[in-house]
XYZ file of C-alpha atoms in Angstrom:
346
model
C 15.975 55.192 40.959
C 17.903 52.052 41.304
C 16.560 49.035 43.279
C 19.818 48.469 45.071
C 21.408 51.097 47.295
C 24.448 49.523 49.033
C 26.558 47.387 46.858
C 29.744 45.398 47.557
C 32.161 44.677 44.764
C 34.317 41.559 45.240
C 37.312 41.742 42.880
C 39.491 38.780 42.033
C 43.309 38.872 42.227
C 44.559 37.925 38.831
C 47.162 35.256 38.114
C 49.519 38.028 36.867
C 49.398 39.708 40.330
C 49.864 36.335 42.174
C 52.862 35.270 39.932
C 54.403 38.788 40.171
C 54.676 38.335 43.850
C 56.363 34.926 43.408
C 58.750 36.592 40.879
C 59.958 39.133 43.465
C 60.906 36.117 45.651
C 62.428 34.231 42.792
C 59.825 31.542 42.876
C 58.003 32.128 39.675
C 57.897 29.186 37.155
C 60.214 29.832 34.233
C 57.639 28.789 31.560
C 55.235 31.504 32.464
C 53.904 33.585 29.470
C 54.161 37.075 31.083
C 52.780 38.966 28.061
C 49.616 36.649 28.046
C 49.240 37.087 31.788
C 49.654 40.888 31.611
C 47.145 41.091 28.780
C 44.567 39.232 30.887
C 45.415 41.481 33.811
C 44.764 44.624 31.810
C 41.453 43.243 30.530
C 40.424 42.536 34.027
C 41.471 45.939 35.378
C 39.790 47.750 32.416
C 36.533 45.859 33.335
C 36.779 47.020 37.093
C 37.535 50.563 36.119
C 34.638 50.734 33.718
C 32.278 49.242 36.195
C 33.325 51.742 38.873
C 32.592 54.518 36.412
C 29.203 53.238 35.604
C 28.267 52.830 39.319
C 29.473 56.369 40.075
C 26.999 57.622 37.427
C 24.053 55.784 39.259
C 22.421 56.566 42.583
C 24.047 53.867 44.524
C 26.590 53.606 47.256
C 29.316 50.910 46.700
C 32.619 49.669 48.121
C 35.297 47.414 46.772
C 37.273 44.517 48.438
C 39.807 42.138 47.047
C 38.581 38.453 46.814
C 41.275 37.239 49.239
C 40.376 39.891 51.799
C 36.614 39.366 51.820
C 35.230 38.983 55.334
C 31.779 38.925 56.856
C 32.232 42.395 58.211
C 32.138 43.591 54.560
C 28.546 42.324 54.187
C 27.092 44.740 56.770
C 24.080 46.841 55.370
C 24.755 45.657 51.716
C 21.725 44.655 49.658
C 23.708 43.316 46.654
C 27.149 41.548 46.083
C 28.786 41.855 42.682
C 31.714 39.520 41.975
C 34.019 40.655 39.302
C 36.287 37.868 37.818
C 34.909 34.545 36.896
C 33.210 31.442 38.204
C 35.782 31.102 40.919
C 34.978 34.473 42.302
C 31.334 33.848 42.275
C 31.841 30.573 44.189
C 34.123 32.030 46.832
C 31.741 35.097 47.285
C 28.782 32.642 47.609
C 30.331 30.954 50.702
C 30.002 34.116 52.667
C 26.217 34.388 51.776
C 25.298 31.424 53.902
C 21.992 32.748 55.017
C 20.804 33.262 51.386
C 19.351 36.732 51.966
C 21.839 38.855 49.944
C 21.563 38.314 46.137
C 24.755 37.706 44.188
C 25.592 38.829 40.499
C 28.721 37.658 38.732
C 30.474 39.647 36.098
C 32.958 37.839 33.783
C 35.782 40.437 33.585
C 37.888 38.530 30.998
C 35.630 36.232 28.900
C 36.968 33.686 26.309
C 36.434 34.719 22.783
C 35.285 32.162 20.152
C 38.741 32.146 18.517
C 40.327 31.086 21.834
C 38.238 27.857 22.326
C 40.199 25.622 19.986
C 41.847 22.964 22.370
C 44.045 21.637 19.558
C 46.238 24.702 19.470
C 49.736 24.208 20.886
C 49.028 26.655 23.538
C 45.807 26.844 25.639
C 44.341 30.204 25.074
C 41.094 29.813 27.042
C 40.297 32.596 29.489
C 37.459 32.726 32.054
C 34.455 30.454 31.516
C 31.790 32.537 33.312
C 28.950 30.003 33.450
C 27.848 31.418 36.843
C 28.018 35.061 35.673
C 25.090 37.185 34.565
C 27.075 38.968 31.905
C 30.661 39.849 30.762
C 32.853 42.795 30.204
C 31.703 42.942 26.624
C 28.221 43.968 27.624
C 28.983 45.852 30.864
C 26.857 48.888 30.398
C 23.685 47.166 29.340
C 24.175 44.450 31.925
C 24.545 46.849 34.837
C 21.566 48.835 33.638
C 19.367 45.735 33.574
C 20.743 44.661 37.009
C 19.944 47.991 38.660
C 16.730 49.133 36.812
C 14.835 46.130 35.383
C 12.458 43.850 37.276
C 14.761 40.934 36.558
C 14.687 38.616 39.735
C 17.514 36.397 40.873
C 17.099 32.636 40.587
C 16.941 30.543 43.706
C 19.850 28.015 43.383
C 19.921 25.029 45.819
C 23.123 24.368 47.686
C 24.838 21.473 49.639
C 24.826 21.264 53.253
C 27.815 19.506 54.983
C 28.393 18.577 58.545
C 31.461 16.834 59.719
C 31.123 14.995 63.029
C 34.474 14.309 64.806
C 35.167 12.549 68.065
C 34.319 15.653 70.161
C 32.719 18.103 67.762
C 30.368 18.893 64.921
C 31.430 21.316 62.186
C 29.068 22.847 59.792
C 30.936 23.825 56.597
C 30.008 26.587 54.158
C 27.074 25.742 51.822
C 28.291 24.823 48.341
C 26.835 26.009 45.067
C 28.593 23.756 42.705
C 29.916 20.575 44.136
C 32.136 18.857 46.741
C 34.737 16.279 46.384
C 35.471 13.864 49.237
C 38.734 12.122 48.615
C 42.212 11.282 49.919
C 44.541 14.356 49.451
C 46.912 12.169 47.430
C 45.218 11.391 44.183
C 47.039 7.975 43.823
C 45.793 6.754 47.150
C 42.599 4.796 47.887
C 39.791 6.702 49.450
C 38.066 4.315 51.999
C 34.662 5.059 53.428
C 31.314 3.425 54.416
C 28.354 5.163 52.799
C 24.775 4.968 53.747
C 21.557 6.955 54.299
C 20.255 8.436 57.550
C 16.827 7.766 58.745
C 15.614 9.681 61.938
C 14.606 7.475 64.897
C 11.754 9.179 66.647
C 10.754 6.467 69.219
C 14.177 5.628 70.437
C 14.952 5.061 74.125
C 17.586 7.277 75.767
C 21.122 6.226 74.846
C 22.963 4.227 77.496
C 25.764 6.152 79.129
C 25.421 8.896 76.444
C 26.845 6.721 73.767
C 25.420 5.795 70.287
C 24.845 2.066 70.395
C 24.045 -0.603 67.891
C 20.350 -1.505 67.508
C 18.782 -4.639 66.224
C 18.067 -3.029 62.841
C 21.424 -1.367 62.188
C 23.947 1.232 63.256
C 22.952 4.514 64.737
C 24.516 7.883 65.008
C 23.680 11.260 66.670
C 23.736 14.387 64.596
C 22.617 17.790 65.897
C 21.059 16.185 69.038
C 19.006 13.799 66.916
C 19.385 10.037 66.594
C 19.455 8.452 63.140
C 19.755 4.949 61.811
C 22.220 4.413 58.998
C 20.400 2.428 56.266
C 21.635 0.536 53.287
C 25.392 1.077 54.113
C 28.227 -0.509 52.291
C 32.042 -0.079 52.262
C 33.675 1.566 49.206
C 37.204 1.732 47.976
C 37.658 4.297 45.312
C 39.109 7.559 44.211
C 36.707 9.502 46.272
C 33.106 10.785 45.654
C 31.614 13.787 43.936
C 28.350 15.358 45.200
C 26.943 18.203 43.172
C 23.945 20.504 42.940
C 21.861 20.916 39.724
C 24.018 24.006 39.085
C 27.280 22.107 39.373
C 26.031 19.076 37.478
C 27.253 20.516 34.171
C 30.845 20.852 35.506
C 32.949 18.163 37.196
C 30.042 15.838 37.766
C 29.229 15.766 34.042
C 32.904 15.288 33.068
C 33.201 12.355 35.465
C 30.095 10.577 33.822
C 27.328 12.038 35.876
C 24.077 13.417 34.496
C 23.422 17.040 33.616
C 20.384 18.231 35.523
C 17.983 21.105 34.948
C 19.076 24.136 36.936
C 15.898 24.249 39.045
C 16.136 20.737 40.219
C 16.026 20.449 44.032
C 17.929 17.185 43.991
C 21.687 16.523 44.622
C 23.588 14.063 42.609
C 26.415 11.788 43.893
C 28.997 9.619 42.122
C 31.704 7.407 43.549
C 34.888 7.745 41.348
C 36.543 4.632 40.000
C 34.602 2.511 42.529
C 36.561 -0.786 43.049
C 33.929 -3.506 42.649
C 34.871 -6.814 44.111
C 34.100 -10.027 42.223
C 30.643 -11.267 42.965
C 29.497 -7.828 44.256
C 25.661 -7.533 44.098
C 24.030 -5.467 41.346
C 22.407 -3.384 44.139
C 25.739 -2.179 45.500
C 26.798 -1.337 41.909
C 23.683 0.619 41.271
C 24.241 2.583 44.482
C 27.631 3.834 43.272
C 25.804 6.852 41.694
C 22.415 8.344 42.053
C 20.227 11.284 42.972
C 19.375 12.508 46.585
C 15.902 13.890 47.273
C 15.688 17.194 49.029
C 14.957 15.466 52.375
C 17.602 12.720 52.090
C 20.759 12.668 54.147
C 23.790 10.940 52.852
C 26.209 9.565 55.604
C 29.916 8.718 55.058
C 32.191 7.184 57.744
C 35.706 8.126 56.573
C 37.981 5.003 56.920
C 41.227 6.267 55.553
C 43.940 7.821 57.690
C 43.747 11.136 56.000
C 41.127 12.851 53.895
C 39.718 16.194 52.583
C 36.454 17.619 51.644
C 37.070 20.009 48.713
C 34.404 22.722 48.606
C 33.533 24.263 45.208
C 37.071 23.571 43.851
C 40.494 23.225 45.352
C 41.030 26.521 47.166
C 38.817 25.711 50.174
C 38.898 22.339 51.945
C 38.293 20.584 55.231
C 40.721 17.996 56.567
C 39.372 14.597 57.569
C 40.811 11.933 59.834
C 40.019 8.319 60.363
C 36.467 7.835 61.974
C 34.968 11.155 61.008
C 31.456 11.155 59.833
C 30.103 13.305 57.076
C 26.499 14.175 56.570
C 25.519 15.587 53.234
C 22.047 16.970 52.258
C 20.463 19.669 50.123
C 19.300 21.463 53.349
C 21.446 24.593 52.973
C 19.614 27.952 52.407
C 19.387 28.534 48.585
C 21.502 31.222 46.936
C 19.829 34.104 45.238
C 21.831 34.304 42.001
C 21.356 36.659 39.090
C 21.924 34.684 35.755
C 21.827 35.492 32.050
C 19.431 33.440 29.993
C 22.414 31.835 27.984
C 23.913 30.474 31.205
C 20.934 28.540 32.451
C 21.572 24.828 32.523
């Protein structure tokens, strides 16, 4: 008997497949290494075929969907989602599990071998990283058996909650497992925003004419029908801002100079990139350029550039910003139930 009965396999589309479509239209880059891409494609397809054969031998019902075709309708009646690819496939799949009730297991279909990690080689030979995957194609049979038959439990991984308040609407974005980047879409442009922390006002009088008004002790804003005071706010000119979970702290956040966190930390971490510090700026403002957010804290940004974007767990998914938009960031999203291998715990 297996503990999961209805499984959804989310299968990535490889670079070989994507570039082959461009080649048919005469748009593929000339410098592509087609043999290398085809080799990685074959490794991925071999993993998918072997996985399907293993699942057919088990007492489970399963269906497959391409990563680019994944939709909420595919989640009906499933009790486990398996992503087959790498970290990107895990992240894109997790965005559909916003309620946090369906567990997720990632399988690295094309893992990097030790001989391919040398960054001094003329050509970059690295394959999929798989930090968010439970196991790889090189241990497929034992990994699937452990997943289906052992008492291994998924870890509860906290995620980032993001709300964007525009002039006439509030938009709740998908919960993010790794990180978000709030920045101007042009890397060379300055990202201008005002950053502060929200504190709920519980004894406030009704708003005059339904508008948020300035109080004696600071600016206020309304989010989700509640009124908040924006505390300790300051203006920042920078290259944008990273916000990460403990899971994502070992990725871009660490590379940008942030702190690696224990995987089970409930805090979020933020870091303003290349913060332009004016002459005579107080040490307090400098200290607030980076830090930790407690689980109940709400970070508030008022976007002051003409254009902007919030990149969600990478570059593929983003939300457009315009001047005056407000962004509320917290750790209040439902956690993700993620199966992890011991070697991947950070």
